[in-house]
XYZ file of C-alpha atoms in Angstrom:
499
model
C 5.884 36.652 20.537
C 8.036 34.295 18.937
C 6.906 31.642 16.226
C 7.427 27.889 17.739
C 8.310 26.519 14.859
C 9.318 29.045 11.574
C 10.266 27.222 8.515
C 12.028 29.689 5.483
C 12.788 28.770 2.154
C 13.659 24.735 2.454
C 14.579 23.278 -0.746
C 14.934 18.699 -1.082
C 16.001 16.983 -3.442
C 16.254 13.235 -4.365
C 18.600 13.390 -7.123
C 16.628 14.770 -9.891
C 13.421 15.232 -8.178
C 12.825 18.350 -5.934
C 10.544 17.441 -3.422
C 10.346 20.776 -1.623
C 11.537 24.284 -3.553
C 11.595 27.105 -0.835
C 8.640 26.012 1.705
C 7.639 28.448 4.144
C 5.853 27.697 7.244
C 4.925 29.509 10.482
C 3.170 28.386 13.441
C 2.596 30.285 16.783
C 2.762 28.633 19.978
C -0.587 27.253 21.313
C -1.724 27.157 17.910
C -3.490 23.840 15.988
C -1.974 24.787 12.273
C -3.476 22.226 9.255
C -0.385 21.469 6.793
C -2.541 20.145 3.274
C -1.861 19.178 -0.026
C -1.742 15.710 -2.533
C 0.340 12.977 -1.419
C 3.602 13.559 -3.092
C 3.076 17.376 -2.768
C 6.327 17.456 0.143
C 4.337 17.181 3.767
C 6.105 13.734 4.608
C 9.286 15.616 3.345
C 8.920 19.024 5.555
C 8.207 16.921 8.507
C 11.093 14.492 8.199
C 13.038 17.854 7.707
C 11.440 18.959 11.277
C 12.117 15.630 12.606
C 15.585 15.402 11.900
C 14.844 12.448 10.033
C 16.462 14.386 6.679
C 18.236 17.136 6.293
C 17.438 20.297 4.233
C 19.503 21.264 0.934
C 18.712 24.887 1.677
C 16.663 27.096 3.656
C 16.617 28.074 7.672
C 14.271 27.081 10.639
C 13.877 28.536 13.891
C 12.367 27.017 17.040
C 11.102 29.903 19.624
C 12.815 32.029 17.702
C 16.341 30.431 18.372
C 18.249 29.035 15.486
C 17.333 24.799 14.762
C 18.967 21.942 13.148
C 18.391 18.664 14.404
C 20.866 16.037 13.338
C 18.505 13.109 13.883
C 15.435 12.237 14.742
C 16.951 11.576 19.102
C 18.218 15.214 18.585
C 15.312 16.678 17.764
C 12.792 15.025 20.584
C 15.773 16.598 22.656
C 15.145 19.814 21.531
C 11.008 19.262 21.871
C 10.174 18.482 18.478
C 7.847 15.044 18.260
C 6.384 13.413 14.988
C 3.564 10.727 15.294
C 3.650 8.956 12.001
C 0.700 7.418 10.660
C 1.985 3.965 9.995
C 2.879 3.702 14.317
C 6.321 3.374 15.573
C 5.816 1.607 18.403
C 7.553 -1.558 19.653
C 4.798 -4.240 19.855
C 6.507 -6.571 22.045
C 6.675 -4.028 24.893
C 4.844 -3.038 27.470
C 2.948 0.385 27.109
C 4.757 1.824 29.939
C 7.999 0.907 28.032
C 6.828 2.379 24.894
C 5.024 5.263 26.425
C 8.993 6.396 27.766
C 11.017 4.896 25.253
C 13.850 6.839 24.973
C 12.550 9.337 27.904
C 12.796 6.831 30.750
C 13.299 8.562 34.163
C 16.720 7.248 35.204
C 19.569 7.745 38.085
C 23.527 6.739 36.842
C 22.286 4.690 34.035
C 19.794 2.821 35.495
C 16.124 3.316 34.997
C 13.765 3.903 38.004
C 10.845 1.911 37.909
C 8.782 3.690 40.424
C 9.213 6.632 38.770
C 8.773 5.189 35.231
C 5.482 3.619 35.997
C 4.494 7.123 38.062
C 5.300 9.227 34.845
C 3.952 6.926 32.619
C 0.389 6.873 34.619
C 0.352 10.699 34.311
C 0.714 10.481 30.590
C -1.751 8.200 30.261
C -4.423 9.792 32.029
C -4.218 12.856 29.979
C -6.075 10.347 27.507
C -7.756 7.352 29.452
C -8.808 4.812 27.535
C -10.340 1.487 28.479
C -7.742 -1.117 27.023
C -4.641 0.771 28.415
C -2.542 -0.098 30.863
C 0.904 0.422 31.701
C 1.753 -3.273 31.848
C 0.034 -4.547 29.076
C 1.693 -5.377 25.976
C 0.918 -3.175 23.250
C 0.453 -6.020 20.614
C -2.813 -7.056 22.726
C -3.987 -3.784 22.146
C -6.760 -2.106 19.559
C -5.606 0.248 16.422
C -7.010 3.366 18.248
C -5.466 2.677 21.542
C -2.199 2.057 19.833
C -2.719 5.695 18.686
C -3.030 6.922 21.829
C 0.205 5.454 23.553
C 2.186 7.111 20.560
C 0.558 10.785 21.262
C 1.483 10.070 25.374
C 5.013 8.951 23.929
C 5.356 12.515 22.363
C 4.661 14.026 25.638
C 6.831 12.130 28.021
C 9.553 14.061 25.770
C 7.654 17.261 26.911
C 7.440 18.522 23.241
C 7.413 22.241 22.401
C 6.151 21.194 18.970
C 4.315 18.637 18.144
C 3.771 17.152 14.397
C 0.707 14.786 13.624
C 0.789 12.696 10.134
C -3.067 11.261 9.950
C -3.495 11.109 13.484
C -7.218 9.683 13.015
C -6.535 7.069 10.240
C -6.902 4.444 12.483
C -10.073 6.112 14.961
C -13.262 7.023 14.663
C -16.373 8.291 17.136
C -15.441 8.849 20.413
C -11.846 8.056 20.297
C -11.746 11.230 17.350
C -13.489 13.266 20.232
C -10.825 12.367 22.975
C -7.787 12.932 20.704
C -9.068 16.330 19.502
C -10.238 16.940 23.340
C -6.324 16.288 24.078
C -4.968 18.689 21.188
C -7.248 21.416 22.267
C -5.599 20.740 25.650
C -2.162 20.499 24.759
C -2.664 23.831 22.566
C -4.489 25.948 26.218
C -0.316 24.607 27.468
C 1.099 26.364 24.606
C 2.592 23.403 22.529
C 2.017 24.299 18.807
C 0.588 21.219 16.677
C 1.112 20.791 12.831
C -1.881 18.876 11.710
C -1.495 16.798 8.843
C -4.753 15.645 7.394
C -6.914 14.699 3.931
C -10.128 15.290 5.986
C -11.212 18.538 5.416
C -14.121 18.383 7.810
C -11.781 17.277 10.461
C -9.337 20.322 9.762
C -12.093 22.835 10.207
C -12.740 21.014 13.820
C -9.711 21.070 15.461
C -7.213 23.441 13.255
C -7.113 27.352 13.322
C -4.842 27.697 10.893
C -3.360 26.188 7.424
C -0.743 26.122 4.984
C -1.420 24.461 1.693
C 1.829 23.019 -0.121
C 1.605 21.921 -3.810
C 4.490 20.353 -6.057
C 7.012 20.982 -3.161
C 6.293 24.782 -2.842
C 4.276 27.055 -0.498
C 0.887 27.704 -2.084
C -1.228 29.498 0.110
C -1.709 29.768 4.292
C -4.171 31.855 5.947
C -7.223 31.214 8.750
C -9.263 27.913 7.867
C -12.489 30.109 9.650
C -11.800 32.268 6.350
C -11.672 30.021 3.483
C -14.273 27.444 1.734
C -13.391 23.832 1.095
C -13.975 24.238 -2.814
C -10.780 26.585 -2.929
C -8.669 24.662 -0.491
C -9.335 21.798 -2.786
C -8.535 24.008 -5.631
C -5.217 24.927 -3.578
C -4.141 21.735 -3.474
C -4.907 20.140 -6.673
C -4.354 23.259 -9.114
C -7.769 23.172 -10.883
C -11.474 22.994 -9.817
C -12.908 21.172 -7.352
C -15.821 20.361 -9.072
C -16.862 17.380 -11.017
C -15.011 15.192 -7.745
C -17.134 11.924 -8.322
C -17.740 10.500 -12.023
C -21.237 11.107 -13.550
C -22.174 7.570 -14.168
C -25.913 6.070 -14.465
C -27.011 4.584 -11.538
C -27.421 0.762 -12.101
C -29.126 -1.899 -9.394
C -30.740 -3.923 -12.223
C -28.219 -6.017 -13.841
C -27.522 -9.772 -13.102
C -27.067 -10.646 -9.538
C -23.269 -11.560 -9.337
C -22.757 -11.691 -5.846
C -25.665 -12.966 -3.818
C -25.041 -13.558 0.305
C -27.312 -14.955 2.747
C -27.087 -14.919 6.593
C -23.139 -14.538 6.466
C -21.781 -15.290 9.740
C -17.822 -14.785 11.136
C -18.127 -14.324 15.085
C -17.255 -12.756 16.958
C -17.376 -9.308 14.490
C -19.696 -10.638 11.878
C -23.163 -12.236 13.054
C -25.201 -12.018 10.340
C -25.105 -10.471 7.011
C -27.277 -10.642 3.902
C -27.299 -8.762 0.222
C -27.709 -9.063 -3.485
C -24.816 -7.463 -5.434
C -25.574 -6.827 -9.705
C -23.193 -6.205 -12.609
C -22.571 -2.833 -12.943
C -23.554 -1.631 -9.465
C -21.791 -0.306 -6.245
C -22.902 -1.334 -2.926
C -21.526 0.774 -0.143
C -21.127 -0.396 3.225
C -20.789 1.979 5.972
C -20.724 1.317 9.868
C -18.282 2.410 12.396
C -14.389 0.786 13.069
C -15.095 -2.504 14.366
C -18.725 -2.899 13.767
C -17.825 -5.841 11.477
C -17.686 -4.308 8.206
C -14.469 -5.437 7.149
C -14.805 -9.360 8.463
C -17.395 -8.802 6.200
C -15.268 -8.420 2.869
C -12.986 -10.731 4.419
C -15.024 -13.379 4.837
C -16.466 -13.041 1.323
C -12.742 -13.702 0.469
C -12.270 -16.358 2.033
C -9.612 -14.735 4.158
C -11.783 -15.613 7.495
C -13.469 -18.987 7.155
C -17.821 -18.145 8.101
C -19.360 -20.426 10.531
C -22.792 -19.897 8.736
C -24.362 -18.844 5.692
C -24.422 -19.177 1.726
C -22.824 -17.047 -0.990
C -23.366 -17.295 -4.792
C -21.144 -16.107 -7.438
C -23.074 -15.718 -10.508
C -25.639 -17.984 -9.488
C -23.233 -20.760 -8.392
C -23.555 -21.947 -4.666
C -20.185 -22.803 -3.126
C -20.313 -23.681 0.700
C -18.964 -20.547 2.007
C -16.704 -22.530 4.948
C -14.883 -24.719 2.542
C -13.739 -22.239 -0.038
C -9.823 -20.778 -0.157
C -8.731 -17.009 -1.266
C -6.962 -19.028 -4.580
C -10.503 -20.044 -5.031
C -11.847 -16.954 -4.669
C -9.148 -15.261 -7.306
C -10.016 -17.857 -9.898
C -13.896 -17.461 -9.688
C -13.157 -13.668 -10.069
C -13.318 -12.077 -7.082
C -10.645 -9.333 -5.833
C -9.906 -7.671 -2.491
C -8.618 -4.388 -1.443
C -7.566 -4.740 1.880
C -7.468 -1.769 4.378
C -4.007 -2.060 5.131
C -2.200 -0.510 1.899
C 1.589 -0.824 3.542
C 0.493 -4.152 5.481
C -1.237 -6.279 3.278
C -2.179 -4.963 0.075
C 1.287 -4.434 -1.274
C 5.256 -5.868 -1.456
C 6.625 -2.394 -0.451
C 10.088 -3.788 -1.031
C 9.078 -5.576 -4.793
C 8.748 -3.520 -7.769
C 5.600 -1.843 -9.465
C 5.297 -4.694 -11.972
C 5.678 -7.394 -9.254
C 3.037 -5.928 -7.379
C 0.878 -5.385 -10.188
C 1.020 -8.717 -11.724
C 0.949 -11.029 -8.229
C -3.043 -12.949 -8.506
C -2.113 -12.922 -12.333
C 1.733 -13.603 -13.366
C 2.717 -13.788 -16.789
C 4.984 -16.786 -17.658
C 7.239 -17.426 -19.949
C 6.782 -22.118 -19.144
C 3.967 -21.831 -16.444
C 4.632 -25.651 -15.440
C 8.243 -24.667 -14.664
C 7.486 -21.142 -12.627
C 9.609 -19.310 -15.545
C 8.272 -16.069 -15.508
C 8.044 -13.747 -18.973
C 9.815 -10.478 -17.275
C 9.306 -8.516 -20.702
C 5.379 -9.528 -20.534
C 5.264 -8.199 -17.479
C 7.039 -5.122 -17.469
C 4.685 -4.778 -20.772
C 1.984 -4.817 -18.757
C 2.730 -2.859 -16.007
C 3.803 0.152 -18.191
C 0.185 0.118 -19.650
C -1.077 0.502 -16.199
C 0.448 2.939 -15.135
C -0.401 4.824 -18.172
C -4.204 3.757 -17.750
C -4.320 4.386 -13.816
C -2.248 7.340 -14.446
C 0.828 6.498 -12.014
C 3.298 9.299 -11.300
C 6.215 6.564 -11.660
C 9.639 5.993 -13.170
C 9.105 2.696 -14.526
C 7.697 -0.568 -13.880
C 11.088 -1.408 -12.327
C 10.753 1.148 -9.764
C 10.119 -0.182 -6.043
C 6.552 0.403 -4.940
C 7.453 1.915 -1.576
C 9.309 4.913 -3.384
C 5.647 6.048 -4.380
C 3.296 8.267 -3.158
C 0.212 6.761 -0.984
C -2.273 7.906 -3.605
C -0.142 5.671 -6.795
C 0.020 3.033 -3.911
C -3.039 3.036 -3.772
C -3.544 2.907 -7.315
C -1.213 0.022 -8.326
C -2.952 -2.314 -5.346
C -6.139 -1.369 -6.995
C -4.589 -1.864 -10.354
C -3.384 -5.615 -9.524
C -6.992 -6.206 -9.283
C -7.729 -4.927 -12.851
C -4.803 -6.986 -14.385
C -6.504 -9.429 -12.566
C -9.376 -9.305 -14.680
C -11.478 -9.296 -11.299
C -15.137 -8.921 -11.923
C -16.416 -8.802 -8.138
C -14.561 -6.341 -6.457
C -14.466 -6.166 -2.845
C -12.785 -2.637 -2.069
C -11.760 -2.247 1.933
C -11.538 1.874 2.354
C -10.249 2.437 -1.176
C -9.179 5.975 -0.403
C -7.949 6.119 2.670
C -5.035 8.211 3.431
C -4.598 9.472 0.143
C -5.396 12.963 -1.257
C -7.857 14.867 -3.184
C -6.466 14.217 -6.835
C -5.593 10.558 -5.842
C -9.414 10.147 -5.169
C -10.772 11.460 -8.115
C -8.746 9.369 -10.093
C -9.688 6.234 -7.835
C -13.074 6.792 -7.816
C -12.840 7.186 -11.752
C -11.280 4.240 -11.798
C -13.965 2.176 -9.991
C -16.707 4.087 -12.113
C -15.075 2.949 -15.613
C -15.033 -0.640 -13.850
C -18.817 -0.684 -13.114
C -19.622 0.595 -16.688
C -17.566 -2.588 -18.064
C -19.763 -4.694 -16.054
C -17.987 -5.581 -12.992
C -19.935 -5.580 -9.427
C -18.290 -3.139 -6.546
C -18.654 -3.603 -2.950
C -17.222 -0.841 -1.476
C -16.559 -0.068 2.452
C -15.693 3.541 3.548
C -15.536 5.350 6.876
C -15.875 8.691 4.336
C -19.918 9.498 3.744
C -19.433 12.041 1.388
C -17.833 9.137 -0.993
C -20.325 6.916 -0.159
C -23.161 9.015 -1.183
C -21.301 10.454 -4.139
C -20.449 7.118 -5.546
C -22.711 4.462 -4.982
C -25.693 3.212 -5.895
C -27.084 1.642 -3.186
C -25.923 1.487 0.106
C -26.205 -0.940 3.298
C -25.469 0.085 7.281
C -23.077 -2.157 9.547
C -23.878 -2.157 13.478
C -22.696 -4.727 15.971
C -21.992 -7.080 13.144
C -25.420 -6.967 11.290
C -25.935 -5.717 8.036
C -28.796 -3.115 7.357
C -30.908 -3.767 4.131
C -29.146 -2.301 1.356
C -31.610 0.415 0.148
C -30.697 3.386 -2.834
C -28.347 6.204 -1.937
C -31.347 8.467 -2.237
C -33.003 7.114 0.245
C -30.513 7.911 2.962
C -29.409 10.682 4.539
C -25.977 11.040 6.272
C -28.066 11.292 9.498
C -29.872 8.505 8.710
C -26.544 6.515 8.380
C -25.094 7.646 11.185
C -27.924 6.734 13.709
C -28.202 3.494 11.918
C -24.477 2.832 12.505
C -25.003 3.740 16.099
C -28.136 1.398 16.115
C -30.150 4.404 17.176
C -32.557 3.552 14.035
């Protein structure tokens, strides 16, 4: 049998980078295969090469064992290759019908049928039913995870041979997980071959059969996930030992109250949320998407205005409704948000602009004049502290990887000299290295003093990491009790209000 998609030797470069040096990659059809590896290690690279979004310097590919070179992106869907991004290209102002058949739309002579349109797109749909969809709704009106969905049925309606999935989950959780992986294992039974892209190891070993590990741009290892333990895949990736993954750090619930919150209320998400935070501690929050855990943070900054409640920082009293997010950055407090490409950066502004945004450095402050040398002093010594793969501080931020995104938003915080930190899913969607180094970083932040309040979707983090930790469900916060005294099934049926 043929290989549905074979990939041999393909070299990129970017000038004087080379982000892929003779790749290698086989999948059969009807087969789930996990691509791994860091952020920056060539995935996003190999699958715009796939895509026809880029074209290889050297190398072949075959698809079903014919020879394959898409010229774009329109070319390759032709040809039944589709890539669902993880940042969603989807047209918000249409319909879902219209984006479910964008650029498949069943036409006669130029001009689309509607009939059959709205037929096709009702079949596509119901390979993955989900409450909020329907065809004429507008897709702006919709929810993250059924957004998701309406991009996997617009990868059908091209009746893809192959399909490729960047962090397909990044934006679901519970059941919607179980429906998308029920659909892959469906889509697999037709014989469509599926390259998995994913930093979730436990979610690999569900729904992938196979994997192919790239490092530094090159072809590391493959072989059958069934035969291989996470510690070496991690090992794979990174190029050392897994072990040693969170910081040893003394656990710390003791020191001054800095952050003190009392029946915290932002309907309809957040009804009622209470908590003492110390210096020198970090206070997870878990819950599942939508249970109010992140109206949380952003109501503590001010970003959603609380009908109801008090918070203190360090012992002062506020009213929580009349506070502003400038406030909020003066009295010390920074946010992470969730949304690394949406809101926690300037993708199109440099490293040093980004870095030094809640804290500028001016040359006359009274006349705006900013001190450009100051800055790009400053920058350069964070990306030597947070350990940036970067050019210079000149260099644009979306050039990066996600993981030294992810470590400049965090470092604007530290430039800030923020001693709250309110951290929204501080590794999410980046890779194994990237969060050893984050979670470093926050460790080395706690042991100077400042209080963390962490959210994450990821237990594993949360029990590695924190010292105490609190449950979200239907917008109420659990008490916060010590790490020890939870177990991840604990959490889980608390989440699920179960307990």
């Amino acid at each position: 049998m043929q290989p549905a998609l074979h990939i041999n030797g393909v070299t990129r470069r970017f000038g004087a980078t080379i982000a892929l040096d003779g790749v290698d990659l086989v999948v059969q059809p009807g087969e789930v295969h996990a691509l791994i590896g860091e952020n920056g290690a060539g995935k996003s690279t190999l699958m715009g090469i796939v895509a026809g979004a880029l074209k290889a310097d050297r190398g072949t590919m075959q698809l079903g064992g014919a020879p394959y070179a898409p010229n774009n992106p329109h070319d390759a869907r032709h040809l039944g290759v589709a890539l669902i991004h993880q940042e969603l290209s989807l047209c918000p102002h249409l319909s879902v019908l219209e984006n479910v058949l964008l650029g498949a739309e069943q036409s006669h002579l130029g001009l689309i049928n509607v009939a059959r349109s709205r037929e096709r797109a009702r079949e596509l749909l119901a390979e993955l039913p989900h409450p909020e969809i329907h065809p004429d709704r507008k897709l702006r009106e919709l929810s993250l995870p059924a957004r998701q969905i309406v991009e996997v049925c617009r990868a059908l309606a091209s009746d893809a041979r192959v399909l490729l999935m960047d962090e397909p989950t990044s934006s679901l959780q519970g059941a919607d997980v179980d429906r998308l992986f029920a659909l892959i294992r469906k889509l697999a039974a037709r014989g469509i071959a599926v390259v998995y892209i994913s930093h979730f190891l436990e979610e690999i070993r569900q729904i992938a059969t196979r994997y192919t590990v790239l490092r530094d741009g090159k072809t590391v290892a493959t072989g059958d996930i069934a035969g291989v333990k996470n510690d070496e895949l991690i090992s794979k990736m990174v190029g050392r030992s897994a072990t040693g993954l969170f910081p040893t750090r003394t656990r710390n619930t003791t020191g001054d109250v800095a952050l003190s919150v009392c029946d915290l209320a932002a309907p309809p998400r957040l009804t009622r949320a209470s908590f003492n935070l110390h210096r020198g501690e970090i206070l997870g929050i878990a819950g599942l998407l939508g249970s109010g855990r992140t109206e949380l943070v952003r109501a503590l900054f001010s970003l959603t205005t609380p009908t109801a409640g008090t918070v203190r920082l360090h012992g002062h009293q506020p009213e929580a409704t009349r506070t502003s997010t400038a406030m909020r950055v003066k009295q010390g407090v920074g946010y992470l948000s969730e949304d690394r490409k949406g809101e926690g950066l300037s993708l199109s502004l440099s490293i040093a602009d980004n870095l030094c945004a809640t804290k500028p450095e001016y040359k006359h402050r009274a006349a705006g004049i900013l001190n450009l040398e100051r800055q790009a002093e400053r920058a350069r010594h964070w990306i030597r502290e947070l350990r940036v793969t970067a050019s210079s501080p000149a260099q644009l931020v979306r050039s990066l990887s996600g993981g030294n995104q992810q470590k400049i938003a965090i470092g604007r915080l530290l430039h800030q000299e923020a001693d709250i930190l309110l951290l929204d899913e501080p590794t999410r969607g980046i890779d194994i290295g990237s969060k050893a180094d984050v979670y470093d970083i926050i460790a080395r932040r706690t042991e100077a003093g400042c209080a963390v309040l962490m959210v994450s979707s990821y237990l594993p983090e949360l029990f590695g990491l924190c010292d105490r930790i609190a449950v979200m469900c239907r917008g109420q916060l659990s008490e916060a009790r010590a790490t020890a005294d939870w177990t991840p099934e604990q959490v889980m049926a608390t989440a699920l209000g179960l307990d």
